[in-house]
PDB file of C-alpha atoms in Angstrom:
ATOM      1  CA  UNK W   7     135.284 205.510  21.767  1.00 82.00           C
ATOM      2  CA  UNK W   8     132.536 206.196  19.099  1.00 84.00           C
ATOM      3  CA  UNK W   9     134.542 204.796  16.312  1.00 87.00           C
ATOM      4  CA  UNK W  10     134.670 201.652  18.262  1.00 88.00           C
ATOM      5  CA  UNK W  11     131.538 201.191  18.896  1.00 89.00           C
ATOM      6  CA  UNK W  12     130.383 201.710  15.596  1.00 91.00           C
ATOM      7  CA  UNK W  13     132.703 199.509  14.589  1.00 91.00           C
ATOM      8  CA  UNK W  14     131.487 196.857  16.502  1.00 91.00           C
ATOM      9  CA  UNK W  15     127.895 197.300  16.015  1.00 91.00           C
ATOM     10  CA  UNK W  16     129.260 197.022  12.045  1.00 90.00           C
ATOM     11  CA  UNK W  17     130.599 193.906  12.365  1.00 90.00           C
ATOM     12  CA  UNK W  18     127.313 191.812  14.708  1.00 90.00           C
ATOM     13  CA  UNK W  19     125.320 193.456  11.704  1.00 88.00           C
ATOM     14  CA  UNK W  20     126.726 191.453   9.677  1.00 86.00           C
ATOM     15  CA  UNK W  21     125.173 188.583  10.986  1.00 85.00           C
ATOM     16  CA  UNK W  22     121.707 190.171  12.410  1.00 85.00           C
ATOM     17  CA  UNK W  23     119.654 191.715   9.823  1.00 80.00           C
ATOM     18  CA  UNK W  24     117.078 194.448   9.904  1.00 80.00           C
ATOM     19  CA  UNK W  25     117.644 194.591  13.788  1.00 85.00           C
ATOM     20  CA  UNK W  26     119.528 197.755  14.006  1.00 86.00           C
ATOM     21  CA  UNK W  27     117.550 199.013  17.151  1.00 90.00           C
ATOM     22  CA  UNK W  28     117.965 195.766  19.019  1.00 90.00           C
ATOM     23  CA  UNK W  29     121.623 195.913  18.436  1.00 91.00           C
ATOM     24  CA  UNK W  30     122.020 199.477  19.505  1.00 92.00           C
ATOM     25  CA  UNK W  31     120.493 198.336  22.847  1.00 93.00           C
ATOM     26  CA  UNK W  32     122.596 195.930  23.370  1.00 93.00           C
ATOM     27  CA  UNK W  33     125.681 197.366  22.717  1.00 93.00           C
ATOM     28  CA  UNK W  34     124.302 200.861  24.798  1.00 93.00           C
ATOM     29  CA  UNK W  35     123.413 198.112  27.901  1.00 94.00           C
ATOM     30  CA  UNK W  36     127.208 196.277  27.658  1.00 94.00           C
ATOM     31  CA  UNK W  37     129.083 199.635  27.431  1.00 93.00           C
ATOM     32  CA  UNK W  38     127.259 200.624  31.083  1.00 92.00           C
ATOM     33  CA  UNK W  39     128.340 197.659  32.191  1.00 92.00           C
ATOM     34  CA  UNK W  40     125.115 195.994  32.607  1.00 94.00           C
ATOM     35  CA  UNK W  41     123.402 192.499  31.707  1.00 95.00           C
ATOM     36  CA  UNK W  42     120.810 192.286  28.966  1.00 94.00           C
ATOM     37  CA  UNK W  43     117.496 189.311  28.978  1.00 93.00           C
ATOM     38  CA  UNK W  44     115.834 189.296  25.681  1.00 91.00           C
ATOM     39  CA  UNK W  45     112.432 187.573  25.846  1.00 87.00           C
ATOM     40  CA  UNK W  46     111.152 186.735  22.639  1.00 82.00           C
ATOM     41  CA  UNK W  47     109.881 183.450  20.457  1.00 79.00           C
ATOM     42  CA  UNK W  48     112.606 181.612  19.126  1.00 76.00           C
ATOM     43  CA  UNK W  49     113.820 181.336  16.031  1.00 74.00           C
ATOM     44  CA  UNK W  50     114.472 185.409  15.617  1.00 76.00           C
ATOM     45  CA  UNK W  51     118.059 185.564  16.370  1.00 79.00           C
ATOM     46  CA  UNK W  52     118.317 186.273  19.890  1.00 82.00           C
ATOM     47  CA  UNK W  53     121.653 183.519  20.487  1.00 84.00           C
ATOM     48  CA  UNK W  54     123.080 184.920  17.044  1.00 85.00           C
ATOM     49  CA  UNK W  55     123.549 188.465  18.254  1.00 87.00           C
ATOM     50  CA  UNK W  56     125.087 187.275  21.918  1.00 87.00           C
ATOM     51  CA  UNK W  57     127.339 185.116  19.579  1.00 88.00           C
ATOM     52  CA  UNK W  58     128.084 188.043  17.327  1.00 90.00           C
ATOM     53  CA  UNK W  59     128.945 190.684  20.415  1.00 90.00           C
ATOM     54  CA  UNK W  60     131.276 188.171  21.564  1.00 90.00           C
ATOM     55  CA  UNK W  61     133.099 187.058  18.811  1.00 89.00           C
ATOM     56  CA  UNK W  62     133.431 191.505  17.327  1.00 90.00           C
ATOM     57  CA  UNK W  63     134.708 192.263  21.129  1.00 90.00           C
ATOM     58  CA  UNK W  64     137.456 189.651  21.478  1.00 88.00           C
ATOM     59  CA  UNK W  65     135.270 188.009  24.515  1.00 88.00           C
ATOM     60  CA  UNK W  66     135.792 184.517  25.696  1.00 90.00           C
ATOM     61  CA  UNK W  67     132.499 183.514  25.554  1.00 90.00           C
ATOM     62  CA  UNK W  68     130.489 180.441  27.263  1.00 92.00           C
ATOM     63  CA  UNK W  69     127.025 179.217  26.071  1.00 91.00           C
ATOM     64  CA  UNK W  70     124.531 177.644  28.413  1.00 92.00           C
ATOM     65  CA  UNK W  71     121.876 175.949  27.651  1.00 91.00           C
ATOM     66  CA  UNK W  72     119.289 175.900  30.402  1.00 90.00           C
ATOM     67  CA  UNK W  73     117.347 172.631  30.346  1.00 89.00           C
ATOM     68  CA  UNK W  74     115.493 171.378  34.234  1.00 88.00           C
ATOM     69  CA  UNK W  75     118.277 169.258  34.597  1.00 90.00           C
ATOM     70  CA  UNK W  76     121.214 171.906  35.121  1.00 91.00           C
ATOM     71  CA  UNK W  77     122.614 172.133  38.128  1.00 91.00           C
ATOM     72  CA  UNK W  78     123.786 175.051  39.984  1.00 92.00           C
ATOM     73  CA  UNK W  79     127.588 173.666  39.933  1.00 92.00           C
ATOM     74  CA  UNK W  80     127.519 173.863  35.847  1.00 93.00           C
ATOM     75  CA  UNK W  81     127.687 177.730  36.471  1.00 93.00           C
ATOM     76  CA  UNK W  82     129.911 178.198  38.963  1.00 93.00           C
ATOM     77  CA  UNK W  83     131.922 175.238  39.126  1.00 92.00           C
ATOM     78  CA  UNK W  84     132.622 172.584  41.924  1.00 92.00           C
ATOM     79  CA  UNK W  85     135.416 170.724  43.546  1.00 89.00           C
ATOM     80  CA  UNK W  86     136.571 167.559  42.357  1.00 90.00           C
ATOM     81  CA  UNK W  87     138.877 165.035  44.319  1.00 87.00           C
ATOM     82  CA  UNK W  88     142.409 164.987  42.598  1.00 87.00           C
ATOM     83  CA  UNK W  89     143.793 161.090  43.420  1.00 89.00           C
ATOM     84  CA  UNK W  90     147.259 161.997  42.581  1.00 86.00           C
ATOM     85  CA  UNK W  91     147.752 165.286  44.566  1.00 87.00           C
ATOM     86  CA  UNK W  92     145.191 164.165  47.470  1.00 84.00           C
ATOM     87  CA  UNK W  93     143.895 166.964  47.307  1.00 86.00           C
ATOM     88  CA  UNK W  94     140.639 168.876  46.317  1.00 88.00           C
ATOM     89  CA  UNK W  95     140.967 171.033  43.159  1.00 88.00           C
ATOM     90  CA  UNK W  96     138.180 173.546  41.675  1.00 88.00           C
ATOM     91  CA  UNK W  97     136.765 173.242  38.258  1.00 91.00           C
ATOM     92  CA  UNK W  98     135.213 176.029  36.434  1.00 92.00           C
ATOM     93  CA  UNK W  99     131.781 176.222  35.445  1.00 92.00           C
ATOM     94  CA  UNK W 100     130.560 178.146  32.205  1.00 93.00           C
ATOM     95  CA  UNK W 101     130.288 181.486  34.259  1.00 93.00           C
ATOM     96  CA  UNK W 102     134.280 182.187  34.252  1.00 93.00           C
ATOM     97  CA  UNK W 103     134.388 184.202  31.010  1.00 93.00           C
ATOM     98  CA  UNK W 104     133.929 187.148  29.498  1.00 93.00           C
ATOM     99  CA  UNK W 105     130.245 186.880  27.950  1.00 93.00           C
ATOM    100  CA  UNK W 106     127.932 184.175  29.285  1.00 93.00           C
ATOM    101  CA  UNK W 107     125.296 183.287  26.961  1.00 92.00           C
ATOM    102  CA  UNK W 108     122.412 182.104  29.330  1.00 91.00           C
ATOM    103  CA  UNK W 109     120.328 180.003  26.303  1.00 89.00           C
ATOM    104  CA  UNK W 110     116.325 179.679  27.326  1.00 89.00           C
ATOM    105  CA  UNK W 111     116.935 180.889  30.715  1.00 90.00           C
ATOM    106  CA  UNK W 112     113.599 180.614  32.329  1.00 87.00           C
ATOM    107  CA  UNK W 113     113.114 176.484  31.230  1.00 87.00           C
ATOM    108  CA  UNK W 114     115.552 175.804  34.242  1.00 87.00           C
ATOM    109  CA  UNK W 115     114.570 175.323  37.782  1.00 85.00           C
ATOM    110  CA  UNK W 116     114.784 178.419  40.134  1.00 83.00           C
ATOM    111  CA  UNK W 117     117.357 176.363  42.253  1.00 85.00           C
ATOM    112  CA  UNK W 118     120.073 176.975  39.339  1.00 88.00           C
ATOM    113  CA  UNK W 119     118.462 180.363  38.586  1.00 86.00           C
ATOM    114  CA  UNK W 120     119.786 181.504  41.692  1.00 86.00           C
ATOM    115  CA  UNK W 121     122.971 180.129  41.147  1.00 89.00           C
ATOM    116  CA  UNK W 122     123.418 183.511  38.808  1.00 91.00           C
ATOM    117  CA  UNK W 123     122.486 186.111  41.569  1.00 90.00           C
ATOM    118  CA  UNK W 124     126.200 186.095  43.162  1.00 91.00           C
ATOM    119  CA  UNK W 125     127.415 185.787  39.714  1.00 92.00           C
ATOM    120  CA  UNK W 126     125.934 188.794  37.909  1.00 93.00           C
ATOM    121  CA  UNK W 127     125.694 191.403  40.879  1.00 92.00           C
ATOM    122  CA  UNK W 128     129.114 191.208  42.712  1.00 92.00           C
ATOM    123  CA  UNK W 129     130.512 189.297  39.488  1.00 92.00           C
ATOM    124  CA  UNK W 130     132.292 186.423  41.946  1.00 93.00           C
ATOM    125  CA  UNK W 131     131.187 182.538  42.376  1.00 93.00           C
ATOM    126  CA  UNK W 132     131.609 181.054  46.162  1.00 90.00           C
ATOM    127  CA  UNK W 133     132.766 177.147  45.733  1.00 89.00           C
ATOM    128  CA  UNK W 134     132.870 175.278  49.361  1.00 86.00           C
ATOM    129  CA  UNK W 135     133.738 178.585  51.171  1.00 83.00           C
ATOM    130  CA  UNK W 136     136.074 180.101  48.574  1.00 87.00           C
ATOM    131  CA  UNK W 137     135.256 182.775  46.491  1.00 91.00           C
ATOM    132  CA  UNK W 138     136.736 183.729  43.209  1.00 92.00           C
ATOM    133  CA  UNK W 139     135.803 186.795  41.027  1.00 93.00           C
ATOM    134  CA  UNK W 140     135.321 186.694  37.531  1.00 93.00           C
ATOM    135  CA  UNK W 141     137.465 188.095  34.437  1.00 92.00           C
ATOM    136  CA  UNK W 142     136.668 191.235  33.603  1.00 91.00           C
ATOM    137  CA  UNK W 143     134.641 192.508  32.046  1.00 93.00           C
ATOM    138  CA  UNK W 144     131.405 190.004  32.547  1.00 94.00           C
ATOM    139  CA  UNK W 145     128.626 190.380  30.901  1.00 94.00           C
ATOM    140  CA  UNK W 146     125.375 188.312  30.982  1.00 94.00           C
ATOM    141  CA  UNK W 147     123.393 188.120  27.908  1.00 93.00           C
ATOM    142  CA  UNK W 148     120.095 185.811  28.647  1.00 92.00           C
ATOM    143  CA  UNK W 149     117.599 184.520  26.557  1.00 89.00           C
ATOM    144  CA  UNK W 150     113.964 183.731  27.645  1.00 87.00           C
ATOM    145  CA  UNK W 151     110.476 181.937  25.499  1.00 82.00           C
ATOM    146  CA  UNK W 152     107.518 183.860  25.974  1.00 80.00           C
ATOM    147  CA  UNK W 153     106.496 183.151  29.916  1.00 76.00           C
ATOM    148  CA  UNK W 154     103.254 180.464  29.259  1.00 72.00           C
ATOM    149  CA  UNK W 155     105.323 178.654  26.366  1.00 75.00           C
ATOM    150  CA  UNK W 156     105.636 175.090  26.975  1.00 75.00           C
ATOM    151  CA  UNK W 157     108.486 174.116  29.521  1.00 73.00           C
ATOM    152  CA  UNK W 158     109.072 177.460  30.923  1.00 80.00           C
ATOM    153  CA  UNK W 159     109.389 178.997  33.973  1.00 80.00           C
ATOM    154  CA  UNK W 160     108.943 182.599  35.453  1.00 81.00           C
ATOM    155  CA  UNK W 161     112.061 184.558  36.599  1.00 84.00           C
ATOM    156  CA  UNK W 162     111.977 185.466  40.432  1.00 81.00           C
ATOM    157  CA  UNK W 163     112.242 188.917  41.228  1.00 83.00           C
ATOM    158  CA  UNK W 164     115.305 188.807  42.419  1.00 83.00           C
ATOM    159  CA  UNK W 165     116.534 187.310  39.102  1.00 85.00           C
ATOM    160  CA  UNK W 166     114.576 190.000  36.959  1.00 87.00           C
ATOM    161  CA  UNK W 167     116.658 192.821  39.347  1.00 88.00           C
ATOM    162  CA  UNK W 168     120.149 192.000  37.897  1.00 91.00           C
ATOM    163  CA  UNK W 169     119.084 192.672  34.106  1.00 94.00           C
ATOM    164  CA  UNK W 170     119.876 196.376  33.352  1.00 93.00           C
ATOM    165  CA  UNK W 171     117.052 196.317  30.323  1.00 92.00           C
ATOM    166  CA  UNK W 172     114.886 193.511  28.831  1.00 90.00           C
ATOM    167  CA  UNK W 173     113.885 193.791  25.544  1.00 89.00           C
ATOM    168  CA  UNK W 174     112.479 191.469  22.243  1.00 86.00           C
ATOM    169  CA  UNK W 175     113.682 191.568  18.972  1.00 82.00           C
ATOM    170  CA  UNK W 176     110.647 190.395  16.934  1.00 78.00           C
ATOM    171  CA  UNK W 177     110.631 190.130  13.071  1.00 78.00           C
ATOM    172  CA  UNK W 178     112.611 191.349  10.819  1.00 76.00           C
ATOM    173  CA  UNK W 179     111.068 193.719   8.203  1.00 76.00           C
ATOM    174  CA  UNK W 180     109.931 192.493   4.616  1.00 79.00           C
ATOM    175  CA  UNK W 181     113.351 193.396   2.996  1.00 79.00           C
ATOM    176  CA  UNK W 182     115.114 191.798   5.623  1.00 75.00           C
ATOM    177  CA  UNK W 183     113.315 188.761   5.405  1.00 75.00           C
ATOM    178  CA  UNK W 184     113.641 188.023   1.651  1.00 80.00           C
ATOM    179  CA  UNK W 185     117.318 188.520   1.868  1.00 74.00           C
ATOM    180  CA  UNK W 186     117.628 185.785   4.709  1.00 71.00           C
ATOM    181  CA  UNK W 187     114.788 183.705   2.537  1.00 76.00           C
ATOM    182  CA  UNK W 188     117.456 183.893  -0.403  1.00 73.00           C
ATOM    183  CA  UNK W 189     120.586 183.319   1.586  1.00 69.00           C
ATOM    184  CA  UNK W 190     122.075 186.688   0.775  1.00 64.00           C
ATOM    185  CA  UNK W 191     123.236 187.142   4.752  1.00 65.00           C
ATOM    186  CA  UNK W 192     125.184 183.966   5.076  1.00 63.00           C
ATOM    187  CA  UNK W 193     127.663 185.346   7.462  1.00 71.00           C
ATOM    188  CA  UNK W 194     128.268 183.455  10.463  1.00 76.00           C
ATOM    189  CA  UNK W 195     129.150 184.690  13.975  1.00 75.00           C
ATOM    190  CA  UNK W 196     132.066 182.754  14.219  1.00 78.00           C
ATOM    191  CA  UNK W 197     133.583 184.486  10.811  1.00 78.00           C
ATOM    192  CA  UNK W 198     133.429 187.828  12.494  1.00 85.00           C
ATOM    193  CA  UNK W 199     136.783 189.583  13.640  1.00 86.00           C
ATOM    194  CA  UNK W 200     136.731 190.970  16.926  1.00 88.00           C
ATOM    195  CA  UNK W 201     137.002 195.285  17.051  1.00 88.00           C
ATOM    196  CA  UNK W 202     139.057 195.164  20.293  1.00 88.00           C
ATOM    197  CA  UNK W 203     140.439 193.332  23.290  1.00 88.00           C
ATOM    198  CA  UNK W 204     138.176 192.446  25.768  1.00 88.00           C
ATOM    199  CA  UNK W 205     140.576 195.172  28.005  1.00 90.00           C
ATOM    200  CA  UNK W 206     139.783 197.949  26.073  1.00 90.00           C
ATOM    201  CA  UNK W 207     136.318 197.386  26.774  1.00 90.00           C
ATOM    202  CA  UNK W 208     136.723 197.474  30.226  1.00 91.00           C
ATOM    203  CA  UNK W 209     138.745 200.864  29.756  1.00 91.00           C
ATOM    204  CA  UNK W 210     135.565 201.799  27.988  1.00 91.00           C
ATOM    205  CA  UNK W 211     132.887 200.861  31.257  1.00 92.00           C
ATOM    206  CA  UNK W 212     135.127 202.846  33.270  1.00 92.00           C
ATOM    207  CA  UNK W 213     134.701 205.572  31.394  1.00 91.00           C
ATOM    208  CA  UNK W 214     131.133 205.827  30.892  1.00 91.00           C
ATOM    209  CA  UNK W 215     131.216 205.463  34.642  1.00 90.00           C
ATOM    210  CA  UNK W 216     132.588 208.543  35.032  1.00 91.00           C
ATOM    211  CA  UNK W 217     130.513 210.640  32.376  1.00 90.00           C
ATOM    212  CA  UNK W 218     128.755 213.561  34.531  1.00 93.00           C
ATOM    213  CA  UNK W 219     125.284 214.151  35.238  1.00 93.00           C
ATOM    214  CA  UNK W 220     123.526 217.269  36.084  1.00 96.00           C
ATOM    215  CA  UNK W 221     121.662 217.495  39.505  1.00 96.00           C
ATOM    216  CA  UNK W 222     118.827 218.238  37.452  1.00 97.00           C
ATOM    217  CA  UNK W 223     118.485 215.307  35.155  1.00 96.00           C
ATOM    218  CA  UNK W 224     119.840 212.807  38.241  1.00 95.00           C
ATOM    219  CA  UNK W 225     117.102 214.140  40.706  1.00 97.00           C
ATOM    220  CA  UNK W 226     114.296 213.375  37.243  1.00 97.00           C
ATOM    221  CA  UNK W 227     115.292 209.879  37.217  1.00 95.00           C
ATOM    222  CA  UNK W 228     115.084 209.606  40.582  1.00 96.00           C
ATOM    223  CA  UNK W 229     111.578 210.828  40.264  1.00 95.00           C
ATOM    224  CA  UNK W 230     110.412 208.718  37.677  1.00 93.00           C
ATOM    225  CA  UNK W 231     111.817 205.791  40.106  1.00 91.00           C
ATOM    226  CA  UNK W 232     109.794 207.136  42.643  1.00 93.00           C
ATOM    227  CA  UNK W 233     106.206 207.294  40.883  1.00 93.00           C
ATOM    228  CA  UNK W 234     106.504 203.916  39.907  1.00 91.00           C
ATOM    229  CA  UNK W 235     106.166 203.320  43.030  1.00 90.00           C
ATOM    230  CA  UNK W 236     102.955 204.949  43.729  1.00 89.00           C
ATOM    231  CA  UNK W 237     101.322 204.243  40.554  1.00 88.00           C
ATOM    232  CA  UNK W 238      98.256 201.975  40.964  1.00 88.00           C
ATOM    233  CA  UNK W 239      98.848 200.079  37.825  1.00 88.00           C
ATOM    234  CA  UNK W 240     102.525 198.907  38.896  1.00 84.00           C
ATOM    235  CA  UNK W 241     102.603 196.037  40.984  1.00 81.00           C
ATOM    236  CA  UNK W 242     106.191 196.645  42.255  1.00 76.00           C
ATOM    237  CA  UNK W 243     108.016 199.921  41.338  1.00 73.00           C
TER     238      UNK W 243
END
């Protein structure tokens, strides 16, 4: 399982530079099964690392880009009248796959934010009374401009509550830089090969699932949870 995952965090470096740390994250928040919001200016690479997971773990990915006039039904699909078979007949929206790639999530209204709660906590969409879960495994990587940029909105609570970590990537470092500057990391996500099957991955969540932890270090995090709580500079622990 380590071999893998070095392999895979090989192959996105290829195509994001001097962002080892960020990467590492990433790949550390996928393999617990959770989702991942990077907020950060664009222009750093934050859609070029959710391209490069994809395409080095075999996922079918689907890229969103959030603009105020998406509607909920672009994520989880809708029902379209079918003249020939007379009869109603679902379409898919961008959340059936493996990865969704939620582009500039917070310049969308909170109306088709929400549409994302169902999706990325019991990993199912509900269509005109029918609900139908997602392949497996799902994983939501969203993007988000500094909150006050032009355009943007701020995340509900609720929304905030399905990311496992949020994190920024910032600049690269001066090395880094000068070999993007001189076109010496031309690799694009699309040219990487994928590590594994998007299966073996899933094998791979299951397992980490089942990795054990002490009473000791369980009833620590619980305590940290806890004083966040009661800490006067937290507004919500």
């Amino acid at each position: 399982m380590q071999g893998t995952m070095e392999a895979i965090l090989n192959e996105v470096k290829k195509v994001v530079t001097g962002k080892d740390d960020a990467v590492l994250k990433v790949m550390l928040a996928i393999t617990a099964g959770g989702h991942i919001l990077i907020d950060d200016i664009p222009g750093v690479g934050k859609t070029t690392m959710a391209m490069g997971f994809a395409k080095a773990m075999g996922y079918r990915c689907n890229r969103i880009q959030f603009t105020p006039d998406v509607m909920p039904s672009d994520i989880v699909g809708f029902s379209a009248y079918n003249p020939k078979t007379q009869e109603f007949e679902y379409r898919e929206g961008a959340a059936m796959c493996n990865l969704l790639l939620a582009d500039e999530i917070n310049r969308t209204s909170s109306k088709t934010q929400s549409a994302l709660l169902e999706v990325m906590e019991e990993k199912r969409v509900s269509v005109d009374g029918s609900t139908r879960n997602l392949p497996r495994p799902f994983t939501v990587i969203a993007t988000q401009n500094p909150v006050g940029s032009i355009g943007t909105m701020q995340l509900p609570e609720s929304q905030l509550d399905r990311f496992m970590t949020c994190m920024s990537m910032g600049y690269p470092d001066l090395q880094s830089e000068m070999e993007i500057a001189q076109g010496k990391t031309m690799t694009k996500a699309e040219d990487l090969q994928p590590v594994l099957l998007p299966e073996q991955l899933w094998e791979m969540q299951q397992y980490v699932e089942q990795i054990y932890v002490h009473d000791n270090v369980a009833k620590y995090i619980v305590q940290l949870m806890e004083a966040t709580r009661k800490n006067a500079y937290i507004e919500l622990g």
